[in-house]
Amino acid sequence: MAPTVPLPRAPLDGIAHWYERELGWAVAGGVPVELLTGLRFDVLELPADAGHAVLRRIAATGPVALTGGVPHAEGKGRMRLLVAAGSADELDGLLDWLDWGGIALDLTATGAGGRITAPAPPGFPGAGSRGAARWLRPPEPGCEARLPAIAPMGHGAGLGDIGGAPDLVRLVDAAATECHRARLSRTTTQALAFS
């Protein structure tokens, strides 16, 4: 058996410091470095194929990360869309209101008390490593002000654009639609394979 060489990794201290100093985000040390959710942002998570379809429909979003899979491939892994803090608490109610309640969508939210693996910051060694969490749309300082959120009353009642990003209602509706389409596509493909 040939010896394997591990993929290059960014120094964990450098990753943690970048998130803390450049963005002001809370991190949990350790391996891997994790970002604490519910403080500056929450996360909507969905299958990568559905997430790529959402990004084609909605050009302006907050930061977007991809976990698992191969860089630049749409079929594998999970996509994480950063949304305004507190949004995770709204997901179930929004899905019900949008008539998606009770449908298996594989769309989840992580909010207060949660954690996600911190992708290597842009330009750090290992930022594009196979299977590692990586940014598709990296965060920038102050990006929390432009994260999708529930639109304030009088601003389109959930259908508008606040700060250049779609509101949470529009994003959740697009994500639910694409999760459902991806699930149906996978089910149809699997059924055809066994027929």
PDB file of C-alpha atoms in Angstrom:
ATOM      1  CA  MET A   1       0.000   0.000   0.000  1.00  0.00           C
ATOM      2  CA  ALA A   2       1.456   3.326  -1.052  1.00  0.00           C
ATOM      3  CA  PRO A   3       1.722   5.994   1.623  1.00  0.00           C
ATOM      4  CA  THR A   4      -0.724   8.844   1.218  1.00  0.00           C
ATOM      5  CA  VAL A   5       0.126  12.465   1.618  1.00  0.00           C
ATOM      6  CA  PRO A   6      -2.496  14.498   3.461  1.00  0.00           C
ATOM      7  CA  LEU A   7      -4.020  17.487   1.718  1.00  0.00           C
ATOM      8  CA  PRO A   8      -2.518  20.848   2.690  1.00  0.00           C
ATOM      9  CA  ARG A   9      -4.315  22.505   5.546  1.00  0.00           C
ATOM     10  CA  ALA A  10      -4.465  26.090   6.652  1.00  0.00           C
ATOM     11  CA  PRO A  11      -3.145  26.705  10.140  1.00  0.00           C
ATOM     12  CA  LEU A  12      -6.191  26.446  12.390  1.00  0.00           C
ATOM     13  CA  ASP A  13      -5.154  29.486  14.402  1.00  0.00           C
ATOM     14  CA  GLY A  14      -5.015  31.531  11.194  1.00  0.00           C
ATOM     15  CA  ILE A  15      -8.543  30.472  10.227  1.00  0.00           C
ATOM     16  CA  ALA A  16      -9.972  31.261  13.661  1.00  0.00           C
ATOM     17  CA  HIS A  17      -8.197  34.632  13.781  1.00  0.00           C
ATOM     18  CA  TRP A  18      -9.414  35.550  10.295  1.00  0.00           C
ATOM     19  CA  TYR A  19     -13.045  34.984  11.295  1.00  0.00           C
ATOM     20  CA  GLU A  20     -12.653  36.726  14.644  1.00  0.00           C
ATOM     21  CA  ARG A  21     -10.557  39.705  13.522  1.00  0.00           C
ATOM     22  CA  GLU A  22     -11.681  40.309   9.938  1.00  0.00           C
ATOM     23  CA  LEU A  23     -15.387  39.540  10.345  1.00  0.00           C
ATOM     24  CA  GLY A  24     -16.001  39.764  14.085  1.00  0.00           C
ATOM     25  CA  TRP A  25     -17.576  36.289  14.124  1.00  0.00           C
ATOM     26  CA  ALA A  26     -17.496  33.971  17.126  1.00  0.00           C
ATOM     27  CA  VAL A  27     -15.628  30.702  16.629  1.00  0.00           C
ATOM     28  CA  ALA A  28     -15.196  27.503  18.586  1.00  0.00           C
ATOM     29  CA  GLY A  29     -11.594  26.341  18.530  1.00  0.00           C
ATOM     30  CA  GLY A  30     -10.567  22.790  17.929  1.00  0.00           C
ATOM     31  CA  VAL A  31     -10.323  20.660  14.851  1.00  0.00           C
ATOM     32  CA  PRO A  32     -12.039  21.685  12.690  1.00  0.00           C
ATOM     33  CA  VAL A  33     -12.670  25.324  13.563  1.00  0.00           C
ATOM     34  CA  GLU A  34     -16.408  25.952  13.859  1.00  0.00           C
ATOM     35  CA  LEU A  35     -18.468  29.114  13.434  1.00  0.00           C
ATOM     36  CA  LEU A  36     -21.140  29.754  16.049  1.00  0.00           C
ATOM     37  CA  THR A  37     -24.567  30.385  14.556  1.00  0.00           C
ATOM     38  CA  GLY A  38     -27.349  32.515  15.963  1.00  0.00           C
ATOM     39  CA  LEU A  39     -25.109  35.438  16.887  1.00  0.00           C
ATOM     40  CA  ARG A  40     -24.233  37.206  13.608  1.00  0.00           C
ATOM     41  CA  PHE A  41     -26.012  34.853  11.198  1.00  0.00           C
ATOM     42  CA  ASP A  42     -28.081  31.676  10.885  1.00  0.00           C
ATOM     43  CA  VAL A  43     -27.698  29.047   8.159  1.00  0.00           C
ATOM     44  CA  LEU A  44     -30.127  27.464   5.706  1.00  0.00           C
ATOM     45  CA  GLU A  45     -28.771  24.098   4.565  1.00  0.00           C
ATOM     46  CA  LEU A  46     -29.901  22.100   1.542  1.00  0.00           C
ATOM     47  CA  PRO A  47     -28.538  19.569  -0.951  1.00  0.00           C
ATOM     48  CA  ALA A  48     -25.906  21.099  -3.233  1.00  0.00           C
ATOM     49  CA  ASP A  49     -27.830  20.372  -6.447  1.00  0.00           C
ATOM     50  CA  ALA A  50     -30.861  22.255  -5.122  1.00  0.00           C
ATOM     51  CA  GLY A  51     -28.599  25.022  -3.797  1.00  0.00           C
ATOM     52  CA  HIS A  52     -26.961  25.588  -7.171  1.00  0.00           C
ATOM     53  CA  ALA A  53     -30.425  25.909  -8.732  1.00  0.00           C
ATOM     54  CA  VAL A  54     -31.336  28.506  -6.071  1.00  0.00           C
ATOM     55  CA  LEU A  55     -28.174  30.482  -6.873  1.00  0.00           C
ATOM     56  CA  ARG A  56     -29.104  30.489 -10.565  1.00  0.00           C
ATOM     57  CA  ARG A  57     -32.567  31.865  -9.680  1.00  0.00           C
ATOM     58  CA  ILE A  58     -31.464  34.390  -7.065  1.00  0.00           C
ATOM     59  CA  ALA A  59     -28.244  36.111  -8.020  1.00  0.00           C
ATOM     60  CA  ALA A  60     -27.794  38.230  -4.887  1.00  0.00           C
ATOM     61  CA  THR A  61     -27.549  36.292  -1.635  1.00  0.00           C
ATOM     62  CA  GLY A  62     -25.426  36.470   1.441  1.00  0.00           C
ATOM     63  CA  PRO A  63     -22.311  34.304   1.784  1.00  0.00           C
ATOM     64  CA  VAL A  64     -22.654  30.713   0.554  1.00  0.00           C
ATOM     65  CA  ALA A  65     -20.559  27.701   1.583  1.00  0.00           C
ATOM     66  CA  LEU A  66     -20.372  24.194   0.159  1.00  0.00           C
ATOM     67  CA  THR A  67     -19.435  21.086   2.135  1.00  0.00           C
ATOM     68  CA  GLY A  68     -18.463  17.697   0.741  1.00  0.00           C
ATOM     69  CA  GLY A  69     -18.374  16.860  -2.917  1.00  0.00           C
ATOM     70  CA  VAL A  70     -15.885  18.001  -5.507  1.00  0.00           C
ATOM     71  CA  PRO A  71     -15.057  21.665  -6.180  1.00  0.00           C
ATOM     72  CA  HIS A  72     -17.096  23.039  -9.102  1.00  0.00           C
ATOM     73  CA  ALA A  73     -19.418  19.986  -9.180  1.00  0.00           C
ATOM     74  CA  GLU A  74     -23.124  20.537  -8.630  1.00  0.00           C
ATOM     75  CA  GLY A  75     -24.349  17.087  -7.660  1.00  0.00           C
ATOM     76  CA  LYS A  76     -22.740  16.256  -4.334  1.00  0.00           C
ATOM     77  CA  GLY A  77     -22.482  17.755  -0.908  1.00  0.00           C
ATOM     78  CA  ARG A  78     -24.508  20.294   1.030  1.00  0.00           C
ATOM     79  CA  MET A  79     -24.904  24.014   0.502  1.00  0.00           C
ATOM     80  CA  ARG A  80     -25.109  26.502   3.356  1.00  0.00           C
ATOM     81  CA  LEU A  81     -26.706  29.899   2.786  1.00  0.00           C
ATOM     82  CA  LEU A  82     -26.030  32.480   5.470  1.00  0.00           C
ATOM     83  CA  VAL A  83     -29.129  34.404   6.519  1.00  0.00           C
ATOM     84  CA  ALA A  84     -29.893  36.959   9.224  1.00  0.00           C
ATOM     85  CA  ALA A  85     -29.627  35.835  12.845  1.00  0.00           C
ATOM     86  CA  GLY A  86     -33.024  34.653  14.100  1.00  0.00           C
ATOM     87  CA  SER A  87     -34.104  33.351  10.690  1.00  0.00           C
ATOM     88  CA  ALA A  88     -33.755  29.693  11.708  1.00  0.00           C
ATOM     89  CA  ASP A  89     -36.672  30.170  14.100  1.00  0.00           C
ATOM     90  CA  GLU A  90     -38.840  31.315  11.176  1.00  0.00           C
ATOM     91  CA  LEU A  91     -38.208  28.389   8.807  1.00  0.00           C
ATOM     92  CA  ASP A  92     -41.031  26.035   9.858  1.00  0.00           C
ATOM     93  CA  GLY A  93     -43.599  28.841   9.960  1.00  0.00           C
ATOM     94  CA  LEU A  94     -42.495  30.152   6.561  1.00  0.00           C
ATOM     95  CA  LEU A  95     -42.680  26.693   5.013  1.00  0.00           C
ATOM     96  CA  ASP A  96     -46.224  26.272   6.366  1.00  0.00           C
ATOM     97  CA  TRP A  97     -47.239  29.750   5.156  1.00  0.00           C
ATOM     98  CA  LEU A  98     -45.791  28.998   1.700  1.00  0.00           C
ATOM     99  CA  ASP A  99     -47.735  25.686   1.602  1.00  0.00           C
ATOM    100  CA  TRP A 100     -44.590  23.551   1.889  1.00  0.00           C
ATOM    101  CA  GLY A 101     -45.394  22.298   5.407  1.00  0.00           C
ATOM    102  CA  GLY A 102     -45.392  18.521   5.791  1.00  0.00           C
ATOM    103  CA  ILE A 103     -43.385  17.905   2.601  1.00  0.00           C
ATOM    104  CA  ALA A 104     -39.985  16.218   2.966  1.00  0.00           C
ATOM    105  CA  LEU A 105     -37.653  18.842   1.518  1.00  0.00           C
ATOM    106  CA  ASP A 106     -34.235  18.186   3.083  1.00  0.00           C
ATOM    107  CA  LEU A 107     -34.098  21.896   3.937  1.00  0.00           C
ATOM    108  CA  THR A 108     -32.902  22.692   7.453  1.00  0.00           C
ATOM    109  CA  ALA A 109     -31.841  25.725   9.453  1.00  0.00           C
ATOM    110  CA  THR A 110     -29.199  26.140  12.137  1.00  0.00           C
ATOM    111  CA  GLY A 111     -29.590  29.040  14.528  1.00  0.00           C
ATOM    112  CA  ALA A 112     -28.891  29.963  18.143  1.00  0.00           C
ATOM    113  CA  GLY A 113     -26.638  27.456  19.860  1.00  0.00           C
ATOM    114  CA  GLY A 114     -25.592  25.785  16.603  1.00  0.00           C
ATOM    115  CA  ARG A 115     -22.267  25.447  14.836  1.00  0.00           C
ATOM    116  CA  ILE A 116     -21.019  24.897  11.314  1.00  0.00           C
ATOM    117  CA  THR A 117     -17.571  23.901  10.105  1.00  0.00           C
ATOM    118  CA  ALA A 118     -15.632  26.998   9.135  1.00  0.00           C
ATOM    119  CA  PRO A 119     -14.533  26.900   5.507  1.00  0.00           C
ATOM    120  CA  ALA A 120     -10.961  27.981   4.903  1.00  0.00           C
ATOM    121  CA  PRO A 121     -10.982  31.713   4.137  1.00  0.00           C
ATOM    122  CA  PRO A 122     -10.310  32.724   0.539  1.00  0.00           C
ATOM    123  CA  GLY A 123      -6.617  32.532  -0.274  1.00  0.00           C
ATOM    124  CA  PHE A 124      -5.735  30.260   2.660  1.00  0.00           C
ATOM    125  CA  PRO A 125      -4.027  26.932   1.919  1.00  0.00           C
ATOM    126  CA  GLY A 126      -6.594  24.151   1.577  1.00  0.00           C
ATOM    127  CA  ALA A 127      -9.403  26.554   0.621  1.00  0.00           C
ATOM    128  CA  GLY A 128     -10.339  24.443  -2.399  1.00  0.00           C
ATOM    129  CA  SER A 129      -9.501  20.980  -1.033  1.00  0.00           C
ATOM    130  CA  ARG A 130     -11.675  18.086  -2.125  1.00  0.00           C
ATOM    131  CA  GLY A 131     -14.400  17.401   0.427  1.00  0.00           C
ATOM    132  CA  ALA A 132     -13.455  20.355   2.644  1.00  0.00           C
ATOM    133  CA  ALA A 133     -15.944  23.086   3.436  1.00  0.00           C
ATOM    134  CA  ARG A 134     -15.305  25.994   1.086  1.00  0.00           C
ATOM    135  CA  TRP A 135     -16.828  29.346   0.222  1.00  0.00           C
ATOM    136  CA  LEU A 136     -18.683  29.735  -3.070  1.00  0.00           C
ATOM    137  CA  ARG A 137     -19.551  33.314  -2.130  1.00  0.00           C
ATOM    138  CA  PRO A 138     -17.168  34.334   0.652  1.00  0.00           C
ATOM    139  CA  PRO A 139     -18.149  36.691   3.447  1.00  0.00           C
ATOM    140  CA  GLU A 140     -16.827  40.213   3.686  1.00  0.00           C
ATOM    141  CA  PRO A 141     -16.626  42.496   6.711  1.00  0.00           C
ATOM    142  CA  GLY A 142     -20.086  43.888   7.475  1.00  0.00           C
ATOM    143  CA  CYS A 143     -21.922  41.325   5.351  1.00  0.00           C
ATOM    144  CA  GLU A 144     -24.487  40.711   8.124  1.00  0.00           C
ATOM    145  CA  ALA A 145     -26.225  43.948   7.123  1.00  0.00           C
ATOM    146  CA  ARG A 146     -27.021  42.399   3.717  1.00  0.00           C
ATOM    147  CA  LEU A 147     -28.118  38.913   4.815  1.00  0.00           C
ATOM    148  CA  PRO A 148     -31.581  37.727   3.738  1.00  0.00           C
ATOM    149  CA  ALA A 149     -34.101  38.483   6.485  1.00  0.00           C
ATOM    150  CA  ILE A 150     -37.829  38.938   6.902  1.00  0.00           C
ATOM    151  CA  ALA A 151     -38.687  42.212   5.144  1.00  0.00           C
ATOM    152  CA  PRO A 152     -39.849  44.945   7.498  1.00  0.00           C
ATOM    153  CA  MET A 153     -43.507  45.947   7.267  1.00  0.00           C
ATOM    154  CA  GLY A 154     -44.109  48.322   4.385  1.00  0.00           C
ATOM    155  CA  HIS A 155     -41.203  46.987   2.315  1.00  0.00           C
ATOM    156  CA  GLY A 156     -42.927  44.548   0.001  1.00  0.00           C
ATOM    157  CA  ALA A 157     -44.480  42.441   2.783  1.00  0.00           C
ATOM    158  CA  GLY A 158     -41.936  39.685   2.308  1.00  0.00           C
ATOM    159  CA  LEU A 159     -41.504  40.094  -1.438  1.00  0.00           C
ATOM    160  CA  GLY A 160     -38.956  42.882  -1.634  1.00  0.00           C
ATOM    161  CA  ASP A 161     -35.235  43.351  -1.784  1.00  0.00           C
ATOM    162  CA  ILE A 162     -33.497  44.734   1.298  1.00  0.00           C
ATOM    163  CA  GLY A 163     -29.865  45.838   1.085  1.00  0.00           C
ATOM    164  CA  GLY A 164     -29.240  44.058  -2.218  1.00  0.00           C
ATOM    165  CA  ALA A 165     -30.159  40.561  -0.948  1.00  0.00           C
ATOM    166  CA  PRO A 166     -33.516  38.814  -1.308  1.00  0.00           C
ATOM    167  CA  ASP A 167     -35.705  38.688   1.735  1.00  0.00           C
ATOM    168  CA  LEU A 168     -35.999  35.444   3.658  1.00  0.00           C
ATOM    169  CA  VAL A 169     -39.471  34.599   2.311  1.00  0.00           C
ATOM    170  CA  ARG A 170     -38.290  34.705  -1.293  1.00  0.00           C
ATOM    171  CA  LEU A 171     -35.140  32.727  -0.497  1.00  0.00           C
ATOM    172  CA  VAL A 172     -37.006  30.030   1.470  1.00  0.00           C
ATOM    173  CA  ASP A 173     -39.624  29.703  -1.278  1.00  0.00           C
ATOM    174  CA  ALA A 174     -36.907  29.269  -3.926  1.00  0.00           C
ATOM    175  CA  ALA A 175     -34.998  26.803  -1.707  1.00  0.00           C
ATOM    176  CA  ALA A 176     -38.132  24.741  -0.991  1.00  0.00           C
ATOM    177  CA  THR A 177     -39.032  24.632  -4.686  1.00  0.00           C
ATOM    178  CA  GLU A 178     -35.537  23.535  -5.725  1.00  0.00           C
ATOM    179  CA  CYS A 179     -35.254  20.969  -2.903  1.00  0.00           C
ATOM    180  CA  HIS A 180     -38.561  19.458  -4.051  1.00  0.00           C
ATOM    181  CA  ARG A 181     -37.458  19.437  -7.707  1.00  0.00           C
ATOM    182  CA  ALA A 182     -34.119  17.825  -6.822  1.00  0.00           C
ATOM    183  CA  ARG A 183     -35.860  15.177  -4.701  1.00  0.00           C
ATOM    184  CA  LEU A 184     -38.298  14.376  -7.514  1.00  0.00           C
ATOM    185  CA  SER A 185     -35.437  14.221 -10.011  1.00  0.00           C
ATOM    186  CA  ARG A 186     -33.448  11.827  -7.818  1.00  0.00           C
ATOM    187  CA  THR A 187     -36.558   9.670  -7.226  1.00  0.00           C
ATOM    188  CA  THR A 188     -37.398   9.541 -10.937  1.00  0.00           C
ATOM    189  CA  THR A 189     -33.796   8.686 -11.878  1.00  0.00           C
ATOM    190  CA  GLN A 190     -33.676   5.953  -9.237  1.00  0.00           C
ATOM    191  CA  ALA A 191     -37.030   4.504 -10.370  1.00  0.00           C
ATOM    192  CA  LEU A 192     -35.854   4.416 -13.987  1.00  0.00           C
ATOM    193  CA  ALA A 193     -32.652   2.646 -12.952  1.00  0.00           C
ATOM    194  CA  PHE A 194     -34.674  -0.187 -11.364  1.00  0.00           C
ATOM    195  CA  SER A 195     -37.294  -0.549 -14.111  1.00  0.00           C
TER     196      SER A 195
END
